PDB file of C-alpha atoms in Angstrom:
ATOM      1  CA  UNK A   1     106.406 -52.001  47.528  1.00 49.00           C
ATOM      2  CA  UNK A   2     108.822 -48.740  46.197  1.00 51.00           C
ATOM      3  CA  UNK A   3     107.533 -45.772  48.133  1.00 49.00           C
ATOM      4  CA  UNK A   4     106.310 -43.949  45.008  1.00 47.00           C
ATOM      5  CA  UNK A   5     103.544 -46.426  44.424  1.00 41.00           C
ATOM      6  CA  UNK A   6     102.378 -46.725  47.756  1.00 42.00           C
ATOM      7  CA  UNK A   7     102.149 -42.937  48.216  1.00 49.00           C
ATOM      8  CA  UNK A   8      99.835 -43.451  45.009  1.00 43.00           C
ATOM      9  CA  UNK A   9      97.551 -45.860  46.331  1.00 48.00           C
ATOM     10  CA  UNK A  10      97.165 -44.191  49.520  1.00 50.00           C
ATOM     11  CA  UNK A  11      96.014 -41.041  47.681  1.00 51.00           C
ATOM     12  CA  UNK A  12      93.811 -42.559  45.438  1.00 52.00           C
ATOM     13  CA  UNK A  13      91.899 -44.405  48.620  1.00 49.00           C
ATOM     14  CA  UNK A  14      91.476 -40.542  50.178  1.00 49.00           C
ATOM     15  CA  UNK A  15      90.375 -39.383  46.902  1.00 53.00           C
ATOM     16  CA  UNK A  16      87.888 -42.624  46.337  1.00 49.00           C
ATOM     17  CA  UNK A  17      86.586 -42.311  50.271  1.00 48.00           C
ATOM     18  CA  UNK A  18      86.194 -38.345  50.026  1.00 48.00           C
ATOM     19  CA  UNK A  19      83.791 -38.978  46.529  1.00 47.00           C
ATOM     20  CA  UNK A  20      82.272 -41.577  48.870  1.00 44.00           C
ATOM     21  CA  UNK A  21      81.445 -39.274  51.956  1.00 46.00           C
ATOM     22  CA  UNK A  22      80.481 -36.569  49.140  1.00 45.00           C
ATOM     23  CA  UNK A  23      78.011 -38.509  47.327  1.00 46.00           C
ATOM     24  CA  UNK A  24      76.588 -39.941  50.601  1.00 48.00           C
ATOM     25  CA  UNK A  25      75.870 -36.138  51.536  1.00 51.00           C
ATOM     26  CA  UNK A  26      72.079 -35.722  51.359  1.00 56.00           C
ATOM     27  CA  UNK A  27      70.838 -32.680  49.163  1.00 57.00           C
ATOM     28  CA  UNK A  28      69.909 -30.109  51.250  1.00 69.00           C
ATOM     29  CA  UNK A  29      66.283 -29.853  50.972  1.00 78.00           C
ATOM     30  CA  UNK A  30      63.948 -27.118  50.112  1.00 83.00           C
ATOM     31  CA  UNK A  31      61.866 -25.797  53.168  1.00 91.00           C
ATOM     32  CA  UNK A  32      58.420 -24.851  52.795  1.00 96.00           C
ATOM     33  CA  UNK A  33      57.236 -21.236  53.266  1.00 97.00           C
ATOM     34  CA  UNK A  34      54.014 -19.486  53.616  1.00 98.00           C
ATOM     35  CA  UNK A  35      51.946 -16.338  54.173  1.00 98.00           C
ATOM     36  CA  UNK A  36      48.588 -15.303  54.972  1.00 99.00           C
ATOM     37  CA  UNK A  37      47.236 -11.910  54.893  1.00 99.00           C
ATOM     38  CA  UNK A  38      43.615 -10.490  56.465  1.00 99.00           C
ATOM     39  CA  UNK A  39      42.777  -7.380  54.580  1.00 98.00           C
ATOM     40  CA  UNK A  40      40.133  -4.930  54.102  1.00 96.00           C
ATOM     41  CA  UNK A  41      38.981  -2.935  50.872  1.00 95.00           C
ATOM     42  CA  UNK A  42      37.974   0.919  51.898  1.00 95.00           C
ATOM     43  CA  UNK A  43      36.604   1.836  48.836  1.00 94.00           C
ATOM     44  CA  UNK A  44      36.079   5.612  48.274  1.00 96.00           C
ATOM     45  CA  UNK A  45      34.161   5.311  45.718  1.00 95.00           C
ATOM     46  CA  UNK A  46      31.738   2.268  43.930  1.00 94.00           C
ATOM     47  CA  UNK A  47      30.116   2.524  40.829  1.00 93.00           C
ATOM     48  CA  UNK A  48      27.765  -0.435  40.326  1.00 90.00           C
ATOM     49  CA  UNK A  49      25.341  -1.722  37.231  1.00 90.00           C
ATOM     50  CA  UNK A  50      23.164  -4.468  37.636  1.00 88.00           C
ATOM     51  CA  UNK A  51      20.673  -5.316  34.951  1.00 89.00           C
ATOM     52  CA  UNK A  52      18.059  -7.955  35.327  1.00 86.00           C
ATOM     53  CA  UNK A  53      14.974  -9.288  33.685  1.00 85.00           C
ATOM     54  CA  UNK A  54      12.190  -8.205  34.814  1.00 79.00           C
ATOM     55  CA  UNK A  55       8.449 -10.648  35.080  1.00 77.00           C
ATOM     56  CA  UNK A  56       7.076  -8.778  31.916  1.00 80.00           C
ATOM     57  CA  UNK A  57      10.710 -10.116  30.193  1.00 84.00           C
ATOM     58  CA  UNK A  58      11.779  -6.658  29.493  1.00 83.00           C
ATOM     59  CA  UNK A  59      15.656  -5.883  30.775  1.00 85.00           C
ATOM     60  CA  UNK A  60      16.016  -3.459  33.594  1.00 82.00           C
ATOM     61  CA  UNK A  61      19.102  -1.597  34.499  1.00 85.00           C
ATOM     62  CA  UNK A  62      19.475   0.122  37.679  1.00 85.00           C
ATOM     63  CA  UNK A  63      22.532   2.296  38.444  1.00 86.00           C
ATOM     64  CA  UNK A  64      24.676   2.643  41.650  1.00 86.00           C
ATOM     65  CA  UNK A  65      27.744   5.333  42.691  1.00 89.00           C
ATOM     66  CA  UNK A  66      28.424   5.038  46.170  1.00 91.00           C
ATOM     67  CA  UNK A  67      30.947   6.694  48.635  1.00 92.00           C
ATOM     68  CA  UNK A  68      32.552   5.915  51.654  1.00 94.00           C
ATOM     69  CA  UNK A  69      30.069   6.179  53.701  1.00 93.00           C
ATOM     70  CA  UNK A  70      27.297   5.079  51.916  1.00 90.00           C
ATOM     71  CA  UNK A  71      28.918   1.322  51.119  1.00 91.00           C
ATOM     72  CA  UNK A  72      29.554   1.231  54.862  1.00 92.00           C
ATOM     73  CA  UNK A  73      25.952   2.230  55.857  1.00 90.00           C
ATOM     74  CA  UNK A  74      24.791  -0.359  53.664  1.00 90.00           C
ATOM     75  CA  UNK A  75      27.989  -3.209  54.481  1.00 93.00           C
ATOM     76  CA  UNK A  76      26.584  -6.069  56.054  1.00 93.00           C
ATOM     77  CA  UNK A  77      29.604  -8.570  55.529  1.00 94.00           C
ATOM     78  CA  UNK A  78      32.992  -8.838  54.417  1.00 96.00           C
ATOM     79  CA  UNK A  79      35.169 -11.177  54.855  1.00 97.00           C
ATOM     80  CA  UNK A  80      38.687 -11.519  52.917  1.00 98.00           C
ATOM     81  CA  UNK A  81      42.152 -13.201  52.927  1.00 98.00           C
ATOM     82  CA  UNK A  82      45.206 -14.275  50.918  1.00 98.00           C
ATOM     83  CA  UNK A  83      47.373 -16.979  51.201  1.00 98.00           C
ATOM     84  CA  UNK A  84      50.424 -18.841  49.625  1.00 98.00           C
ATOM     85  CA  UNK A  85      52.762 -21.290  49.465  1.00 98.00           C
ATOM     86  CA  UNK A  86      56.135 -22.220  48.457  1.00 98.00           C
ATOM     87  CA  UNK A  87      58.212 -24.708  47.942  1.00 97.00           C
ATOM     88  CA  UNK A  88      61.818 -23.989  46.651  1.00 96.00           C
ATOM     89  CA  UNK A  89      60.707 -21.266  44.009  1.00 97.00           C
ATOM     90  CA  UNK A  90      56.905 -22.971  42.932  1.00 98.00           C
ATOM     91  CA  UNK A  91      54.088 -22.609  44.784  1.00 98.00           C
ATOM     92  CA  UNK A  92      50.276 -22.021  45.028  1.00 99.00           C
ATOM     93  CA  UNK A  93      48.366 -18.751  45.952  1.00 99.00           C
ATOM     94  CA  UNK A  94      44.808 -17.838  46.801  1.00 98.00           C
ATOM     95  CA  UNK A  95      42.905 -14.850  47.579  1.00 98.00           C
ATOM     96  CA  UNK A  96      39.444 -15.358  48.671  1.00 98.00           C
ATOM     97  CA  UNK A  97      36.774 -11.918  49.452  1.00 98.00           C
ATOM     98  CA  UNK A  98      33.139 -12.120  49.918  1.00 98.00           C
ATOM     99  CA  UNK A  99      31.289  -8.835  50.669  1.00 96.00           C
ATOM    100  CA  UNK A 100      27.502  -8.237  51.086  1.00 94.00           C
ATOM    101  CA  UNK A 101      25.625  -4.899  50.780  1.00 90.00           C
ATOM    102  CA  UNK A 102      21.828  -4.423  52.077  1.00 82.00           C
ATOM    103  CA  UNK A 103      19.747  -1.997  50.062  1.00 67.00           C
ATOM    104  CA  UNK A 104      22.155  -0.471  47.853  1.00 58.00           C
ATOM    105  CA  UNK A 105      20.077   2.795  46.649  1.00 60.00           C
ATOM    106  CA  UNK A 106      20.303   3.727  43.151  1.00 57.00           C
ATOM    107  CA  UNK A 107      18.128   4.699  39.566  1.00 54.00           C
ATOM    108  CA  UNK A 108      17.068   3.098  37.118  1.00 54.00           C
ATOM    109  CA  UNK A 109      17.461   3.909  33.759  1.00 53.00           C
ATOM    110  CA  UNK A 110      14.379   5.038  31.533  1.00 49.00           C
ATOM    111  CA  UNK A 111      12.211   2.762  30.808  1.00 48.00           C
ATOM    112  CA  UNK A 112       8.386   1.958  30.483  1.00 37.00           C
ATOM    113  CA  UNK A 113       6.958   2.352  34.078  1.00 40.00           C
ATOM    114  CA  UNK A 114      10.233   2.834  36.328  1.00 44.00           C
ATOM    115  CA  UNK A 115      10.098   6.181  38.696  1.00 46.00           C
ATOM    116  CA  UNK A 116      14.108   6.371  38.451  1.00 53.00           C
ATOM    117  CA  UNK A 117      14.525   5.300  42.107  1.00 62.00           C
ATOM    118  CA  UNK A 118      15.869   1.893  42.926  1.00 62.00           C
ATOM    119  CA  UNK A 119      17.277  -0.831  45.536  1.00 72.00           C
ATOM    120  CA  UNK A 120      19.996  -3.575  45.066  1.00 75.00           C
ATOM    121  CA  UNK A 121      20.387  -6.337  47.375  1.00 85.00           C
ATOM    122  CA  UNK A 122      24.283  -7.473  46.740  1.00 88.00           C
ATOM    123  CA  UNK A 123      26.221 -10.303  47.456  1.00 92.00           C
ATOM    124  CA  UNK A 124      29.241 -10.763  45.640  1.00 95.00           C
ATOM    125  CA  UNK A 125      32.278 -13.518  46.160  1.00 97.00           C
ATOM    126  CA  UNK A 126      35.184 -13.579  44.404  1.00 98.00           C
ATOM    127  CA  UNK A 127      37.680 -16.932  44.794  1.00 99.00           C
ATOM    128  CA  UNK A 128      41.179 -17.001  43.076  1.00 99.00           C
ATOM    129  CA  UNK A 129      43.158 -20.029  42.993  1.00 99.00           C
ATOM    130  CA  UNK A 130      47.001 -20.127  40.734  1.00 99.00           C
ATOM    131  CA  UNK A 131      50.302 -21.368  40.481  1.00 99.00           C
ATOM    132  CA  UNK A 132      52.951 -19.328  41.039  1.00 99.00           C
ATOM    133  CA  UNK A 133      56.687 -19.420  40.507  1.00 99.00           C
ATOM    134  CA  UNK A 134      58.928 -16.779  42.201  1.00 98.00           C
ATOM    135  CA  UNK A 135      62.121 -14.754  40.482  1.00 99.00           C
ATOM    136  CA  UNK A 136      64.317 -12.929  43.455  1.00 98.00           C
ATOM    137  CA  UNK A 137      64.514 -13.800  47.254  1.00 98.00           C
ATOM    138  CA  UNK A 138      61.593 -14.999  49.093  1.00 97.00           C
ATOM    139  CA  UNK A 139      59.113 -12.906  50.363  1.00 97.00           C
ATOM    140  CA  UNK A 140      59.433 -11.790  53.708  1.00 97.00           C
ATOM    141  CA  UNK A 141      58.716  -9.327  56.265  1.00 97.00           C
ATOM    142  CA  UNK A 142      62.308  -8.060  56.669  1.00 98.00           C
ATOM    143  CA  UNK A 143      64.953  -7.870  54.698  1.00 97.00           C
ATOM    144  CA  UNK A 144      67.790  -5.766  53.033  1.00 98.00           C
ATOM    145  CA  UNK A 145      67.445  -2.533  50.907  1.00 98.00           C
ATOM    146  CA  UNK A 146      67.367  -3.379  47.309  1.00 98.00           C
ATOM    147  CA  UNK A 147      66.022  -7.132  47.853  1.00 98.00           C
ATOM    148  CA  UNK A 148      63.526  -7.887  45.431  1.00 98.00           C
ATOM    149  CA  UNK A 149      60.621 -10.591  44.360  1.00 98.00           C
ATOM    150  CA  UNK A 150      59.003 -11.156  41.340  1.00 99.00           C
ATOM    151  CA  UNK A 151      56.148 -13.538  40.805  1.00 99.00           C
ATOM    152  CA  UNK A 152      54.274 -13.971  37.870  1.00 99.00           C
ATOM    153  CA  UNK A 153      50.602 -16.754  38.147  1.00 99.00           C
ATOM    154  CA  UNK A 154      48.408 -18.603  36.233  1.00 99.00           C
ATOM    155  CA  UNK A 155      45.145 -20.307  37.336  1.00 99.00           C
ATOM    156  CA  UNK A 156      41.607 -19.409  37.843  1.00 98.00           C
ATOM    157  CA  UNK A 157      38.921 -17.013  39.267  1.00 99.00           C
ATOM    158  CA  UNK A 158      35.813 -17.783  40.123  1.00 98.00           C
ATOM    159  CA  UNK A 159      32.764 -15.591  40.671  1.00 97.00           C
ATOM    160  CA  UNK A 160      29.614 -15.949  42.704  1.00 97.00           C
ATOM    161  CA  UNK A 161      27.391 -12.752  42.287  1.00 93.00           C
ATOM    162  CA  UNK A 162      24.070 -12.522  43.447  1.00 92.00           C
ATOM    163  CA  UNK A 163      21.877  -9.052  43.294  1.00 85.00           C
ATOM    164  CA  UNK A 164      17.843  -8.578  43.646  1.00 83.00           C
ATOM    165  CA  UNK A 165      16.679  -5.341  42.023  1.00 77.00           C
ATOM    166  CA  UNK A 166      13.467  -3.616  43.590  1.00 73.00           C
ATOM    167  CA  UNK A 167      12.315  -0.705  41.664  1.00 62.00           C
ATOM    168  CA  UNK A 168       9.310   2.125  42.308  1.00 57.00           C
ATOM    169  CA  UNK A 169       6.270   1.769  40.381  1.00 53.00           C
ATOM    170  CA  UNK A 170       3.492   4.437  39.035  1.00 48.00           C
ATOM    171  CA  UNK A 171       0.495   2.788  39.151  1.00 47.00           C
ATOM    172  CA  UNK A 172      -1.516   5.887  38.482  1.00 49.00           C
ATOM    173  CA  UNK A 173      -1.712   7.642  41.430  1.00 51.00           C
ATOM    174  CA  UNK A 174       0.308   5.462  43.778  1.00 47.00           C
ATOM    175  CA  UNK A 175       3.500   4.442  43.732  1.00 46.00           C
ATOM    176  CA  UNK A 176       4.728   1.025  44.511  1.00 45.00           C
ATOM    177  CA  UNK A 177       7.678  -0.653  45.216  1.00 47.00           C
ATOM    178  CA  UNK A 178       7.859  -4.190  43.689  1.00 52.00           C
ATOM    179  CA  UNK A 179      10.444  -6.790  42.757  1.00 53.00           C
ATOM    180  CA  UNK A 180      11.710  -6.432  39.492  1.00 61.00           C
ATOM    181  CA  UNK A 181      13.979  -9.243  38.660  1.00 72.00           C
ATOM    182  CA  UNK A 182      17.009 -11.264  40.320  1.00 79.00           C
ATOM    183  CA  UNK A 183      20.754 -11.841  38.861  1.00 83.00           C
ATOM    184  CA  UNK A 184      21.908 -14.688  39.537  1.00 87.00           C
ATOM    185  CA  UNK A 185      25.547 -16.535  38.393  1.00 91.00           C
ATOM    186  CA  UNK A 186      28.545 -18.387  39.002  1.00 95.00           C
ATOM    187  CA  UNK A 187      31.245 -18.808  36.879  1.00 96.00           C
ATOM    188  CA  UNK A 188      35.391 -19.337  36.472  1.00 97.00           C
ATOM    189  CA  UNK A 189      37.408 -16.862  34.524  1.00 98.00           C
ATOM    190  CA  UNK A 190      41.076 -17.728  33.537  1.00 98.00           C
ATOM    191  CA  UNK A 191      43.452 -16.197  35.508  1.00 99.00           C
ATOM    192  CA  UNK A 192      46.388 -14.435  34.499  1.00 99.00           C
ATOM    193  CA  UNK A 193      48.868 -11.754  37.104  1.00 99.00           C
ATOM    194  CA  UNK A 194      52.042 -10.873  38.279  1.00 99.00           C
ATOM    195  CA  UNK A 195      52.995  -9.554  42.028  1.00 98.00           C
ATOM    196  CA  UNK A 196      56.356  -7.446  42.797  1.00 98.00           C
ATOM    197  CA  UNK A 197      57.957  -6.430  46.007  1.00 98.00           C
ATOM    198  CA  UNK A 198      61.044  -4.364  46.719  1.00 99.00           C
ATOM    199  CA  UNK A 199      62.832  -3.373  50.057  1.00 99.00           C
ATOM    200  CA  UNK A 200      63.275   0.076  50.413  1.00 99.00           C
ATOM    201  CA  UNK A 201      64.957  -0.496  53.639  1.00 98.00           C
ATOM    202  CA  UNK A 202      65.471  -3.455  55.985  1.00 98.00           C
ATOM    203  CA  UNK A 203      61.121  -3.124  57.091  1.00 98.00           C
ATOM    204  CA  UNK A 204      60.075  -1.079  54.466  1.00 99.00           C
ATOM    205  CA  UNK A 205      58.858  -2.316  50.928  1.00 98.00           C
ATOM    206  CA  UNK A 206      56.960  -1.390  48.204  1.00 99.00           C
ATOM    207  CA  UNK A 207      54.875  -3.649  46.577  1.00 99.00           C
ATOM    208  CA  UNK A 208      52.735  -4.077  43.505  1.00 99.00           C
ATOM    209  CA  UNK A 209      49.755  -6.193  42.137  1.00 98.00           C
ATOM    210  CA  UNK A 210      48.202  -6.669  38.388  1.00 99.00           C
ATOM    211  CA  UNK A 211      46.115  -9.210  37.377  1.00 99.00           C
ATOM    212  CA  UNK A 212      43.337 -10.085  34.967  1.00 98.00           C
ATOM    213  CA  UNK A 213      40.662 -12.691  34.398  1.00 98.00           C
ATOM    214  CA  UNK A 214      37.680 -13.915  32.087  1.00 97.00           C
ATOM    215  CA  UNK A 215      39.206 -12.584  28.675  1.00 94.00           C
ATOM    216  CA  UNK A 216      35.744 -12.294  27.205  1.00 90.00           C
ATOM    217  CA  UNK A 217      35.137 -16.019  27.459  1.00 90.00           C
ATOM    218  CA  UNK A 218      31.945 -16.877  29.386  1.00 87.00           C
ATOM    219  CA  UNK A 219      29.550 -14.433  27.977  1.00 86.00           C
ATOM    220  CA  UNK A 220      29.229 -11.195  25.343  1.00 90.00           C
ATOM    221  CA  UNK A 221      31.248  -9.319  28.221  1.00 95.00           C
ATOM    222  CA  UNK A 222      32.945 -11.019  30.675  1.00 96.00           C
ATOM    223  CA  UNK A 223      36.170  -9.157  32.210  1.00 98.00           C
ATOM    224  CA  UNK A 224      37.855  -8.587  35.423  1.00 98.00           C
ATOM    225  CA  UNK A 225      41.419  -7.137  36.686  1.00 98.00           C
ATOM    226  CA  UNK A 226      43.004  -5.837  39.685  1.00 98.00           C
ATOM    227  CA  UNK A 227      45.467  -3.159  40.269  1.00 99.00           C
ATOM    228  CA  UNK A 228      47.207  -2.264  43.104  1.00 99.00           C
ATOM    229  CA  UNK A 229      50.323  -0.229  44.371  1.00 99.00           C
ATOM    230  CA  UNK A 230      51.364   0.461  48.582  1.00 99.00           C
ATOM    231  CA  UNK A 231      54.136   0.441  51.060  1.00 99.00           C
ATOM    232  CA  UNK A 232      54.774  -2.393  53.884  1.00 98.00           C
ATOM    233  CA  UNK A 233      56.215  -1.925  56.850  1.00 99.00           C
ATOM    234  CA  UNK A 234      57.570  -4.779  59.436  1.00 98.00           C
ATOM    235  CA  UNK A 235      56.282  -5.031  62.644  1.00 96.00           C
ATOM    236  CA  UNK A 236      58.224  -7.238  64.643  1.00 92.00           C
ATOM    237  CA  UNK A 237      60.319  -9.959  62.040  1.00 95.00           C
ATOM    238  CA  UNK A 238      57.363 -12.011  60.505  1.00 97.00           C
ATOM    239  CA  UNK A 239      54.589  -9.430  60.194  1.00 98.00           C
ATOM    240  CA  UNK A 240      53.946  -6.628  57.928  1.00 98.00           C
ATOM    241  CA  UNK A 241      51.591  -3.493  58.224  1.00 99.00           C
ATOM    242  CA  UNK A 242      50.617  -3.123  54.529  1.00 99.00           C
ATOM    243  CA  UNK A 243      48.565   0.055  52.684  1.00 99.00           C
ATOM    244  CA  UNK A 244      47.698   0.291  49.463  1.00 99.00           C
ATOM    245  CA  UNK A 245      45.684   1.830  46.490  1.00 99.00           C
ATOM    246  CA  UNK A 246      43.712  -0.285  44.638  1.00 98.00           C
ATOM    247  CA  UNK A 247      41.270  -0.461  41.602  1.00 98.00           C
ATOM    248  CA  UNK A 248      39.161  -3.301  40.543  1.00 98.00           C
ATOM    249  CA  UNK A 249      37.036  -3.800  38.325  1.00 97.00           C
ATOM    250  CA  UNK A 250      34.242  -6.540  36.887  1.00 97.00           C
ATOM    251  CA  UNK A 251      32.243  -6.196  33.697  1.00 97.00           C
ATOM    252  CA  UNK A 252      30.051  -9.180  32.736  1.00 96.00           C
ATOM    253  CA  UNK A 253      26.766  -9.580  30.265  1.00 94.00           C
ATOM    254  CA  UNK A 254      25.339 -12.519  28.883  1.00 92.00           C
ATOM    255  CA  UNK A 255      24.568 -11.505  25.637  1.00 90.00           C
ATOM    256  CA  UNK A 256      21.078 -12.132  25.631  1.00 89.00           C
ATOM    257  CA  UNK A 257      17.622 -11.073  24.627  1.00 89.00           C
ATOM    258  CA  UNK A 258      16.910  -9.547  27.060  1.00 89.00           C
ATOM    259  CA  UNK A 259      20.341  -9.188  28.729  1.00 91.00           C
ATOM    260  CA  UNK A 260      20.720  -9.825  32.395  1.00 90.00           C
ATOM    261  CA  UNK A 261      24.615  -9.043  33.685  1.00 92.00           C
ATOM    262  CA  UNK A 262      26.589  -6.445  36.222  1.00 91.00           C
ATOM    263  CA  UNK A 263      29.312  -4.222  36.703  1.00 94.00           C
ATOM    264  CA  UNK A 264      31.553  -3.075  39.768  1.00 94.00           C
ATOM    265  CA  UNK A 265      34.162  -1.193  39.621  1.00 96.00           C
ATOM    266  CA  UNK A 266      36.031  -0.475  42.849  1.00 96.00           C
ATOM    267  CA  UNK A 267      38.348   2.819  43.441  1.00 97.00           C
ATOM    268  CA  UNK A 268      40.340   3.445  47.007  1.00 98.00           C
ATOM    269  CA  UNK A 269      42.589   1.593  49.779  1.00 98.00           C
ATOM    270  CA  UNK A 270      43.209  -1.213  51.099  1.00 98.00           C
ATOM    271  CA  UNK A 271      44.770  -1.929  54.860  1.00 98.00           C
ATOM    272  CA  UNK A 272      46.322  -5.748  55.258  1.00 98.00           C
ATOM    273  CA  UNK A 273      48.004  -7.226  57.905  1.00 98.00           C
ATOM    274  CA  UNK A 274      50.113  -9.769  56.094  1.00 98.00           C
ATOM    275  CA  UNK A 275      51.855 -12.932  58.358  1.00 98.00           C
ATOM    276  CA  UNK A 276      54.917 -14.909  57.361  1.00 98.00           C
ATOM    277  CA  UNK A 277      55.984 -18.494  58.468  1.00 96.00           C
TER     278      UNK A 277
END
């Protein structure tokens, strides 16, 4: 065989076994990553309306603005926590918060026999579940200035709000505190946000939250968002220290006649302790 053709088979085996070996060659795949954060609200400041319907079927609106210390004199639970997780850059994220308050004092507004002086019994749960997809590096503790995320969701929110209104009554002479009326619902909202986090250096970020739900679809006012802006800072290489600002806010009324709904509206910080696997 001339020596020119054999040097031509012999590189056209190498070249056939290296495609071979190539295209053997598993994809590398994506791993799985995840985060959970426990966090507390400290709201400075809650402004609350609850309107219910009272036994005489007359509406009933009592009125609620509430410090510091006031929500925690009356706090009898909380409980809240995110999660997510990701798989190459798609994923799933929840954030789940349920907070009771025990004789929230507040007035009423005028109307027939009501004194002005009021209590609300409140329990209020708030469950988010989305989809997620992420622009930027992965979220993590530590990392290099200038790194970035971006993550835009889509899913739902749902609400469990329960409040019992007990109001003074003049009965003449005497005055009487009786049950007025109960509200009482659970409902989804569509769920729309977007989350952001930047390195300022290798364990500090800033990060930043918006979302909103409802849209004005399950009742004559039915609304809720979330803002929020803070800084993170590492502690150790899969834990972050996190404080923030953060507003919320949740507007709903049925519509009807007489209207039963409620309002919160939530202004102050927030400390998290956020873990990444």
């Amino acid at each position: 065989m001339p020596a020119k053709l054999l040097r031509f088979s012999q590189s056209s085996a190498l070249s056939a076994a290296a495609c071979l070996c190539i295209a053997a060659t598993p994809a590398k795949a994506e791993p799985w990553r995840s985060s959970v954060e426990l966090y507390g609200p400290v709201p400075l400041r809650l402004d609350t309306t609850t309107t219910v319907v009272t036994q005489n079927n007359r509406s009933v609106t009592t009125e609620a603005v509430l410090n510091l210390d006031q929500v925690l004199d009356n706090l009898q639970w909380i409980t809240a926590v995110r999660g997510s997780v990701e798989k190459g850059r798609w994923g799933v994220l929840t954030d789940l918060s349920y907070t009771k308050l025990g004789q929230e004092e507040g007035a009423t507004t005028p109307n027939g026999l009501l004194t002005g002086r009021a209590s609300v019994n409140v329990s209020q749960g708030i469950y988010d579940l989305a989809v997620r997809y992420r622009f930027g590096e992965p979220e993590a503790a530590v990392g290099t200035a200038g790194q970035f995320s971006l993550i835009p969701y889509a899913g739902i929110r749902v609400i469990d709000a329960q409040m019992d209104v007990a109001a003074q009554v003049d009965l003449g002479n005497i005055l009487s505190v009786q049950r007025q009326g109960n509200f009482g619902r659970t409902w989804a909202q569509p769920l729309l946000g977007t989350q952001a986090s930047l390195f300022l250096s290798p364990r500090l970020r800033a990060f930043a939250r918006a979302d909103i739900g409802g849209f004005g679809l399950g009742g004559a006012k039915d609304l809720s968002g979330n803002a929020q802006i803070g800084l993170g800072y590492a502690m150790g290489n899969s834990t972050d220290l996190n404080i923030s600002w953060r507003y919320f806010g949740l507007d709903y009324n049925n519509g009807g006649n007489p209207d039963s709904g409620f309002s919160s509206y939530q202004n102050g910080l927030e400390i998290g302790l956020k873990f990444f696997f």
